[in-house]
mmCIF file of N, CA and C in Angstrom:
data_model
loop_
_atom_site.group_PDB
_atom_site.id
_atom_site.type_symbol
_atom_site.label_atom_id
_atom_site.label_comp_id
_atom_site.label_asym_id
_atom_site.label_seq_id
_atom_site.Cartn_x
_atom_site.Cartn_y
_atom_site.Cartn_z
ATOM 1 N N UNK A 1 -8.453 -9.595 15.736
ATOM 2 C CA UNK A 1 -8.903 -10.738 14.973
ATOM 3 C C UNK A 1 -9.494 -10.265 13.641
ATOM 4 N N UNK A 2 -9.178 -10.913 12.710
ATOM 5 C CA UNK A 2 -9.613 -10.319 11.218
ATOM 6 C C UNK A 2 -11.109 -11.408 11.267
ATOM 7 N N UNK A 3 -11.326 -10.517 9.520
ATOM 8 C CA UNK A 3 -12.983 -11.241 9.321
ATOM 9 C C UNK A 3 -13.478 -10.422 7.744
ATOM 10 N N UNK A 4 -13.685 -12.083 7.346
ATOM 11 C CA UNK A 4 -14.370 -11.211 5.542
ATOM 12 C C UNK A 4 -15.884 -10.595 6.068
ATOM 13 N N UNK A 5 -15.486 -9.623 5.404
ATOM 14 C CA UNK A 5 -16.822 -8.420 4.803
ATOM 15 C C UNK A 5 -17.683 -8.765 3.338
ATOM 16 N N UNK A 6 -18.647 -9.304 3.489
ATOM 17 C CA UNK A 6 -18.947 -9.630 2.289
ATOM 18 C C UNK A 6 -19.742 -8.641 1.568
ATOM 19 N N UNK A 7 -19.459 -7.822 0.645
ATOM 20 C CA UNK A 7 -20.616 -6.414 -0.036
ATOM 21 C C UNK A 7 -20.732 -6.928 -1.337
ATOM 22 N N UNK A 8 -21.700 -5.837 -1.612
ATOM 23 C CA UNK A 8 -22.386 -6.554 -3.193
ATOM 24 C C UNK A 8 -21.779 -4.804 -3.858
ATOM 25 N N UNK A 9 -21.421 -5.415 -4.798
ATOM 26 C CA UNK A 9 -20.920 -4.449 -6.033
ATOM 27 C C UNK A 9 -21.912 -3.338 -6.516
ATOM 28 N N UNK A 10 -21.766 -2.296 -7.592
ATOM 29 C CA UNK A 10 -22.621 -2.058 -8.442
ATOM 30 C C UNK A 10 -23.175 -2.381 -9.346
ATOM 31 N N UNK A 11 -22.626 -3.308 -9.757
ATOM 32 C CA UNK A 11 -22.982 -4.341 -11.152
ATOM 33 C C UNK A 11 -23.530 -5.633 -10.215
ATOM 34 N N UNK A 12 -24.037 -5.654 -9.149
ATOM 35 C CA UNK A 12 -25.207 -6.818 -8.207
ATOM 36 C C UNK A 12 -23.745 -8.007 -7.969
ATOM 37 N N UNK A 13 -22.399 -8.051 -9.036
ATOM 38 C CA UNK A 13 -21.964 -8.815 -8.044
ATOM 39 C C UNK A 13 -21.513 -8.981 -6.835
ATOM 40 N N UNK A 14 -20.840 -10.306 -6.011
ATOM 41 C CA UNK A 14 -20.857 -10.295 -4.257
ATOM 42 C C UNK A 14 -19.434 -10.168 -4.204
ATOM 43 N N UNK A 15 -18.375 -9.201 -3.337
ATOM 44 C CA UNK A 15 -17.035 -9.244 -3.302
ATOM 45 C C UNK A 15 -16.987 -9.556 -1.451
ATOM 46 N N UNK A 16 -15.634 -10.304 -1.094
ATOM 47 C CA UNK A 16 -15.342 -9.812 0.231
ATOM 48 C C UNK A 16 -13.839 -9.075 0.681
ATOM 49 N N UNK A 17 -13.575 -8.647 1.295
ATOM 50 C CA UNK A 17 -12.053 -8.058 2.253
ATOM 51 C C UNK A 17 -11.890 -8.607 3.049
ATOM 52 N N UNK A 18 -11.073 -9.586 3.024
ATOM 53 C CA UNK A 18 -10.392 -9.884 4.508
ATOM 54 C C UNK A 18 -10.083 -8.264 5.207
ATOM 55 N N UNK A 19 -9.892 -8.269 6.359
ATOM 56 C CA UNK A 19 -9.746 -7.014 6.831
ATOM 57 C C UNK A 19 -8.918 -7.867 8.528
ATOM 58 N N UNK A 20 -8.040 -7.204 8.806
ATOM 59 C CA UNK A 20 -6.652 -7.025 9.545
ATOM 60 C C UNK A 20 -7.751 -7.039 11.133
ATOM 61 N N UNK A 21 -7.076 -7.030 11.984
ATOM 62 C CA UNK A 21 -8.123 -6.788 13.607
ATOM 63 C C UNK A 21 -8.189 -5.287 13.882
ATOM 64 N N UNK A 22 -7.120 -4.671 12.860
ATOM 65 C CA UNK A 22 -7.479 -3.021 13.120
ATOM 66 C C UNK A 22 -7.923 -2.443 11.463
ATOM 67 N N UNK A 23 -8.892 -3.154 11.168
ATOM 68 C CA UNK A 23 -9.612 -3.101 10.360
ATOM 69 C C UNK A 23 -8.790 -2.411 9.101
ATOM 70 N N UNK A 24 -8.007 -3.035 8.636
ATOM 71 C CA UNK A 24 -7.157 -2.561 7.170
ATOM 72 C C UNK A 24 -7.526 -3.773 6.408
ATOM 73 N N UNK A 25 -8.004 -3.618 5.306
ATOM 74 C CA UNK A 25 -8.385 -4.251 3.783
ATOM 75 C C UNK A 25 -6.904 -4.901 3.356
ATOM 76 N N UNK A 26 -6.714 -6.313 3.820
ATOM 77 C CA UNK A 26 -5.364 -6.972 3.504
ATOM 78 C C UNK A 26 -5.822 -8.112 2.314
ATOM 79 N N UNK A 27 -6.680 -8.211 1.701
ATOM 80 C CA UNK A 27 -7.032 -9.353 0.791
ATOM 81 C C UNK A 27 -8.329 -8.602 0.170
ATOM 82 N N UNK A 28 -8.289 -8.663 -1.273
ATOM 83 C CA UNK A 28 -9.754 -7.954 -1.912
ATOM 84 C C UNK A 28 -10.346 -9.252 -2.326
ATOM 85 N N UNK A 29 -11.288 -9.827 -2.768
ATOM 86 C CA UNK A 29 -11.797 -10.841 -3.865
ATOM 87 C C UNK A 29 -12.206 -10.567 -5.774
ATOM 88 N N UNK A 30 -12.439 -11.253 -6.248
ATOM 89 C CA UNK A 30 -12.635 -11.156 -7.550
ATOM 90 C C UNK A 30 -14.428 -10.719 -7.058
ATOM 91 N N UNK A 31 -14.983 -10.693 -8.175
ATOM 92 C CA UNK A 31 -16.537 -10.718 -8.079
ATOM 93 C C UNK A 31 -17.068 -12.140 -8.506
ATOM 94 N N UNK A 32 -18.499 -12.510 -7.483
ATOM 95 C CA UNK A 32 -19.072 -13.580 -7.610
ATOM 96 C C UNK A 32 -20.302 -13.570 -8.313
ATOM 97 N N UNK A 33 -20.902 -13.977 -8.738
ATOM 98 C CA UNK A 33 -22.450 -13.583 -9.318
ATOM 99 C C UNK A 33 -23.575 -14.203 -7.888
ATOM 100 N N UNK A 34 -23.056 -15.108 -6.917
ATOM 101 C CA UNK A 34 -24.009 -15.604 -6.320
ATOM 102 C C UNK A 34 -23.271 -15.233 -5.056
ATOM 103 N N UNK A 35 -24.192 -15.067 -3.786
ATOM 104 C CA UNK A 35 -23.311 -14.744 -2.563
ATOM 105 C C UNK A 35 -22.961 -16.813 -2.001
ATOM 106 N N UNK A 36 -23.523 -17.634 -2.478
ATOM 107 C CA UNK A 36 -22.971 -19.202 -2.102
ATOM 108 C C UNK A 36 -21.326 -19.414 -3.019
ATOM 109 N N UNK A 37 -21.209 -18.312 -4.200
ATOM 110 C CA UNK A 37 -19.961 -18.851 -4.679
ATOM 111 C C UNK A 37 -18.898 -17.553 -4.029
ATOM 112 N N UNK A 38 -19.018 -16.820 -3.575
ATOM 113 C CA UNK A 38 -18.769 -15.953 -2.543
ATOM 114 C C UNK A 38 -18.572 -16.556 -1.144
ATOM 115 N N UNK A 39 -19.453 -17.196 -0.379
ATOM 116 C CA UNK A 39 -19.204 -18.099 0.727
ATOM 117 C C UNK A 39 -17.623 -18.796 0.593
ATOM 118 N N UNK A 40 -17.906 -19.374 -0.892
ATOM 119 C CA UNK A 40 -17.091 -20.449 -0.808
ATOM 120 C C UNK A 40 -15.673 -20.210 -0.975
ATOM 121 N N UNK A 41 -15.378 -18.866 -1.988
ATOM 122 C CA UNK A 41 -14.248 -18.260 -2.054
ATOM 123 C C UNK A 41 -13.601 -17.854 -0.707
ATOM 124 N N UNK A 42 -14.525 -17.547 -0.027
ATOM 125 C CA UNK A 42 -13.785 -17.346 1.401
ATOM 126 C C UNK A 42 -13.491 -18.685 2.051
ATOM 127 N N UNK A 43 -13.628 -19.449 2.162
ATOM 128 C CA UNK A 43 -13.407 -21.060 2.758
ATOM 129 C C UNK A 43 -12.067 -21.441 1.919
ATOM 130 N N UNK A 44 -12.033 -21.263 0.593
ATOM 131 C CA UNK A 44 -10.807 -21.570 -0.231
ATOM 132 C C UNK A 44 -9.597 -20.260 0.727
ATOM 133 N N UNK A 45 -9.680 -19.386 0.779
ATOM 134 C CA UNK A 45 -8.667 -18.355 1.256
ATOM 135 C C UNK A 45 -8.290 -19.008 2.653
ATOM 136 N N UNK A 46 -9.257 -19.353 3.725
ATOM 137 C CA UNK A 46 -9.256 -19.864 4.539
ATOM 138 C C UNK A 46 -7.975 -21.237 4.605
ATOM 139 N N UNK A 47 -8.118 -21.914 3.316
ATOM 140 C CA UNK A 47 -7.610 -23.142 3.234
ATOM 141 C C UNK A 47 -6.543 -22.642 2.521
ATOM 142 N N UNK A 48 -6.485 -22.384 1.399
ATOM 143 C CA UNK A 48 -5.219 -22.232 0.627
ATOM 144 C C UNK A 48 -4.119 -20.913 1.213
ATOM 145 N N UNK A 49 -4.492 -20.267 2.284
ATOM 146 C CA UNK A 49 -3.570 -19.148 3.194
ATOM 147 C C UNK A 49 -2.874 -19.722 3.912
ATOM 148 N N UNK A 50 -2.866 -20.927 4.617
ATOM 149 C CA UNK A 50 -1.797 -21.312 4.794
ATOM 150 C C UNK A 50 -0.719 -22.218 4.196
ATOM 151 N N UNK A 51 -0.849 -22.222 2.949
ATOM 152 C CA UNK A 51 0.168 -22.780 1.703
ATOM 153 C C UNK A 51 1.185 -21.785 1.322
ATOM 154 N N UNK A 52 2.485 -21.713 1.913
ATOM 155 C CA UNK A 52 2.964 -20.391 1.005
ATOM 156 C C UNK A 52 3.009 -20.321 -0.213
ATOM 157 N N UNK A 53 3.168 -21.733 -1.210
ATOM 158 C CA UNK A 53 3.243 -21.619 -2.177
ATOM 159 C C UNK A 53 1.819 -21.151 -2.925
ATOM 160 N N UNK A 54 0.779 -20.667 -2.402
ATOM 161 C CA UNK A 54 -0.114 -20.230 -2.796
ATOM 162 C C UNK A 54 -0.132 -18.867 -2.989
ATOM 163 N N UNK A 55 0.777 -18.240 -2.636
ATOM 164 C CA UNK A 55 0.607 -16.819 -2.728
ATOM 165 C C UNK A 55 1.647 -16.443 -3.802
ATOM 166 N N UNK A 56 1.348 -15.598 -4.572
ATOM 167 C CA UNK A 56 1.972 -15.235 -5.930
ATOM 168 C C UNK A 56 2.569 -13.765 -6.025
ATOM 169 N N UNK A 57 4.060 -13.889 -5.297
ATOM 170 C CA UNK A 57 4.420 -12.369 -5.218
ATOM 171 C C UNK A 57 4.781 -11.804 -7.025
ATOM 172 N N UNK A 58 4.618 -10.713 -6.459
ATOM 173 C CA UNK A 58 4.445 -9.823 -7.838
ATOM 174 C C UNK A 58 5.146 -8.387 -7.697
ATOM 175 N N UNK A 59 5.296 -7.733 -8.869
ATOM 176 C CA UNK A 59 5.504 -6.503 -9.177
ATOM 177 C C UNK A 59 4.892 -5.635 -10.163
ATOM 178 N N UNK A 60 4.003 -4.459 -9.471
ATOM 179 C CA UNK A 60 3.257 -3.803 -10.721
ATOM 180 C C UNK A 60 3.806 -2.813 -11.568
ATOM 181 N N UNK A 61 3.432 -3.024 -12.919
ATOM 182 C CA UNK A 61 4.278 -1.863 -13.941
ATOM 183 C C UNK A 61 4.956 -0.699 -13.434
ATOM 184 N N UNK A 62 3.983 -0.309 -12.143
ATOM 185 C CA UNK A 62 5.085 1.635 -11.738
ATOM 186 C C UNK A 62 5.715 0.868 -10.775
ATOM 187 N N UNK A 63 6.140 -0.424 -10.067
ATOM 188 C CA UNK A 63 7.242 -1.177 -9.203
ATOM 189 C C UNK A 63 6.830 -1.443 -7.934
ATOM 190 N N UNK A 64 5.739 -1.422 -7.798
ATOM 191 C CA UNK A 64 5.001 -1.519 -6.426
ATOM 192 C C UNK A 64 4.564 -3.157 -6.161
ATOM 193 N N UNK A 65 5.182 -3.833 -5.173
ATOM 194 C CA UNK A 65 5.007 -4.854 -4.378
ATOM 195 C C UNK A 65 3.435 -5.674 -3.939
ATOM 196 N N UNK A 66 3.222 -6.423 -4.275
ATOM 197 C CA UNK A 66 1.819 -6.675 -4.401
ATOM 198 C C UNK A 66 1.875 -8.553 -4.495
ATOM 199 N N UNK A 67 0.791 -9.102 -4.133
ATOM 200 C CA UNK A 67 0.513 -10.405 -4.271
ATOM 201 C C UNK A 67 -0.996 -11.134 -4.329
ATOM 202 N N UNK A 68 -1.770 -11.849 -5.267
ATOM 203 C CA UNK A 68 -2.308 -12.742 -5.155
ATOM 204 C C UNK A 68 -2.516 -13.888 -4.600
ATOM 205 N N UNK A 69 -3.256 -14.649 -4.092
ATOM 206 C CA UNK A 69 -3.447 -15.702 -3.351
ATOM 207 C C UNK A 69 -4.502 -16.805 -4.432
ATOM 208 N N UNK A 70 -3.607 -17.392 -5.212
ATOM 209 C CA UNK A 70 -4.485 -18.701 -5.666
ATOM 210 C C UNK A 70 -5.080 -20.210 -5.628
ATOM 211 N N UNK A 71 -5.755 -20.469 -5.950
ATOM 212 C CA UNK A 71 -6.166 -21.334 -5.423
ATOM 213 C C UNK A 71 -5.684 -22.896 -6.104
ATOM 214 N N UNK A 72 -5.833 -24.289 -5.516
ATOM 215 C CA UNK A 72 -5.325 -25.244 -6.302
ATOM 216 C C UNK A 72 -5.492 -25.434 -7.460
ATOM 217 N N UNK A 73 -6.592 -24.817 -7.927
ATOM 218 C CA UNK A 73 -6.671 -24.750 -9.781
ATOM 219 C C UNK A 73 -5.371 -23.855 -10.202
ATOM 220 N N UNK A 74 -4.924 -22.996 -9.759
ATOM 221 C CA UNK A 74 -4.551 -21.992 -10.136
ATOM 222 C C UNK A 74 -5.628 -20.576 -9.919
ATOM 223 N N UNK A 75 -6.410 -20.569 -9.841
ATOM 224 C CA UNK A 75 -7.025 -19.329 -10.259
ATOM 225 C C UNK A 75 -6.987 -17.923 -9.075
ATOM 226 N N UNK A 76 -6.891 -16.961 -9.540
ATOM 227 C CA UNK A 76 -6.815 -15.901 -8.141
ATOM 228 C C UNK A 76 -8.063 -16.082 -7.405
ATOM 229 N N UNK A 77 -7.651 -15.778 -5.992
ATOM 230 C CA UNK A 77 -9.137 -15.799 -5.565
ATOM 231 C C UNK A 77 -8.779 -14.381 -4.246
ATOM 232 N N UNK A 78 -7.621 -13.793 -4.087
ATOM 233 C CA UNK A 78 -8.020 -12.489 -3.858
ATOM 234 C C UNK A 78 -6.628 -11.742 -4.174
ATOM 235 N N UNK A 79 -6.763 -10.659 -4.118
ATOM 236 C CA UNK A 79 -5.156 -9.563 -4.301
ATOM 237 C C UNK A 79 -5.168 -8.390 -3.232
ATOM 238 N N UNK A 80 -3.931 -8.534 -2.856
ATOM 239 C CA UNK A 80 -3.699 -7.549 -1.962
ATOM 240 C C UNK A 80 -3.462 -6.023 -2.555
ATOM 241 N N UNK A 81 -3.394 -5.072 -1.246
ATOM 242 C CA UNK A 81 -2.877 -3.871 -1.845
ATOM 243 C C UNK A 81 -1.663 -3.469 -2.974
ATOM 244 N N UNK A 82 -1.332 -2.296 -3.637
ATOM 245 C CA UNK A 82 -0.036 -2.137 -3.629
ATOM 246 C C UNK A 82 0.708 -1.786 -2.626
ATOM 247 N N UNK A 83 2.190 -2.369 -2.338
ATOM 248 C CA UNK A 83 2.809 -2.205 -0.721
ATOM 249 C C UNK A 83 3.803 -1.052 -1.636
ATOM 250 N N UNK A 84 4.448 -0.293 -0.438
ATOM 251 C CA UNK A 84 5.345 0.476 -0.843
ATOM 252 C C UNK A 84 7.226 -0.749 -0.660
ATOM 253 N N UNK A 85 7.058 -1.667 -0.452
ATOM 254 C CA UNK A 85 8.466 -2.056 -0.293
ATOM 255 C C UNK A 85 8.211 -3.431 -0.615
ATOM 256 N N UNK A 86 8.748 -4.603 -0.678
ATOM 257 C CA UNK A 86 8.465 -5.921 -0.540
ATOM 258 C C UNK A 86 8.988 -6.124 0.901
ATOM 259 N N UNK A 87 9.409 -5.581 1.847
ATOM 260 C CA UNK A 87 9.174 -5.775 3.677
ATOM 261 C C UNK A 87 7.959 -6.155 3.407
ATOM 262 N N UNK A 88 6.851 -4.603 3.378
ATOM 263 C CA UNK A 88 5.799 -4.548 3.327
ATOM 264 C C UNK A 88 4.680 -5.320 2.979
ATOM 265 N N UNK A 89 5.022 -6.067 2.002
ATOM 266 C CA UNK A 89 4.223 -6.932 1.010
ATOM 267 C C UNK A 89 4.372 -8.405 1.789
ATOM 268 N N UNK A 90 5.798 -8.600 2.278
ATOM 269 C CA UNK A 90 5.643 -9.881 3.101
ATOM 270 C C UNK A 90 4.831 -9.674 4.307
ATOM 271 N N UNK A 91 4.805 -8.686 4.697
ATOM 272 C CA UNK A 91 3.891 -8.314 6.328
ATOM 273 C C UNK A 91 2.931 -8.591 6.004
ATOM 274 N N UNK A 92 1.805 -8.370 4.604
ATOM 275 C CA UNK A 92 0.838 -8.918 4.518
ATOM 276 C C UNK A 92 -0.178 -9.712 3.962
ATOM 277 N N UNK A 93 1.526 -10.581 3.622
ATOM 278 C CA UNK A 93 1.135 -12.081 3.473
ATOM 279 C C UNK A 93 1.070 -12.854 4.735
ATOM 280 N N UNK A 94 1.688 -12.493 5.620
ATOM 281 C CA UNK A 94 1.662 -12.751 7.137
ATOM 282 C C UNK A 94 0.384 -12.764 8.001
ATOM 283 N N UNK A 95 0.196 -11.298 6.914
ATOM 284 C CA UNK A 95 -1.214 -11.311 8.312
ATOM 285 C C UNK A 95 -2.507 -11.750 7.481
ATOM 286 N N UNK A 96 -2.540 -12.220 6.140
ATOM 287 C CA UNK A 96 -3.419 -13.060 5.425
ATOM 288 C C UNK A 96 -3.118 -14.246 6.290
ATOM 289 N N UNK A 97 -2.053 -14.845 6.384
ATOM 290 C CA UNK A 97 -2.041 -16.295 6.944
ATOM 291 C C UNK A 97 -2.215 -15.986 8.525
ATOM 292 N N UNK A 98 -2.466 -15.294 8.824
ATOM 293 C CA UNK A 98 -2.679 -15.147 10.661
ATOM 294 C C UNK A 98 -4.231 -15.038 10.792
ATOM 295 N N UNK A 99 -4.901 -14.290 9.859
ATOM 296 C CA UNK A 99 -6.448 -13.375 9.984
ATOM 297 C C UNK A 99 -6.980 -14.668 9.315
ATOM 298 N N UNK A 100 -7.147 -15.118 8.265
ATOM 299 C CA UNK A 100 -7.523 -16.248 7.589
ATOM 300 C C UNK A 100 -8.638 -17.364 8.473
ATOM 301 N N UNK A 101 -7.819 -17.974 9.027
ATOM 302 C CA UNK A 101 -8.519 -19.080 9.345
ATOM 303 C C UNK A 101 -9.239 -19.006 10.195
ATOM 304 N N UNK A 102 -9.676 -17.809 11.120
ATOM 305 C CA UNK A 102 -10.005 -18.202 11.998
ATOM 306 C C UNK A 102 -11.218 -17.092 11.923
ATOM 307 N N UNK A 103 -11.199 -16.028 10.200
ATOM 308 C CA UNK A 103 -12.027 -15.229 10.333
ATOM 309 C C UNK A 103 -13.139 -15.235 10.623
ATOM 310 N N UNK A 104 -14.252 -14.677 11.037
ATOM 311 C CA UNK A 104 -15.451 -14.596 11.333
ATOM 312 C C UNK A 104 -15.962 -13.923 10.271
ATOM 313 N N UNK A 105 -17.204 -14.323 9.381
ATOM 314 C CA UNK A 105 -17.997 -13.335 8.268
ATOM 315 C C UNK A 105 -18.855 -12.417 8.285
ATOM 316 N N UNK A 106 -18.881 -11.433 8.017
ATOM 317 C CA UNK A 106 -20.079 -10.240 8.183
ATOM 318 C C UNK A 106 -20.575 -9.569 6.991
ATOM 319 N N UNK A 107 -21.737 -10.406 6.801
ATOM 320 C CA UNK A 107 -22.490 -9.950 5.463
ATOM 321 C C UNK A 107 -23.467 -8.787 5.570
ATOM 322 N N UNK A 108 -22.486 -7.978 4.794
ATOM 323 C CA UNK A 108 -23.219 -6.372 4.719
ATOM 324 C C UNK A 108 -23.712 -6.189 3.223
ATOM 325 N N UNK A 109 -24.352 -7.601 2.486
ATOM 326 C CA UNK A 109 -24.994 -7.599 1.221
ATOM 327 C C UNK A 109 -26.231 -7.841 1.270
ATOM 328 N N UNK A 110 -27.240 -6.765 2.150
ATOM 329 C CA UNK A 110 -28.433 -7.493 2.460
ATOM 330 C C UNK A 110 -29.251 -6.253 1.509
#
């Protein structure tokens, strides 16, 4: 069973990871300035993960497979790894929409 990690940055802002049930970092977040707009970014992932059209496959300059997850504004609200294949990259858009909804939170920003 997956579950956001919520940590605080070096610069005091709040980020979380979705993280996989065998604990692999499948979703990063942007930075929040408050851990309540942090809460909430995770509730949007929650909701907008199961939209496929929410997820924004991509390709990075050296060709590596990768995707964002945005939200109904448009705006990113987390990015995955670089994958080595687009197999790869769909596997974990998969397991964003599997781990998602049902994550449990563990705030290690104390």
């Amino acid at each position: 069973m997956g579950k956001f990690v919520i940590t605080k940055r070096t610069n005091g802002e709040f980020q979380f990871n979705l993280k996989a049930g065998n604990g692999q970092t499948i979703l990063t977040s942007e930075g929040y300035t408050t851990k309540a707009a942090c809460l909430n970014g995770i509730e949007s992932v929650k909701t907008n993960s199961q939209d496929d059209s929410k997820f924004d496959r991509k390709e990075s300059s050296n060709g590596k497979p990768y995707f964002n997850l945005k939200a109904s504004n448009g705006q990113i609200i987390g990015a995955s790894e670089m994958y080595e294949s687009t197999a790869a990259r769909e596997n974990g858009i998969e397991s964003v929409k599997t781990n998602a909804p049902s994550g449990d939170t563990d705030d290690q920003a104390v």
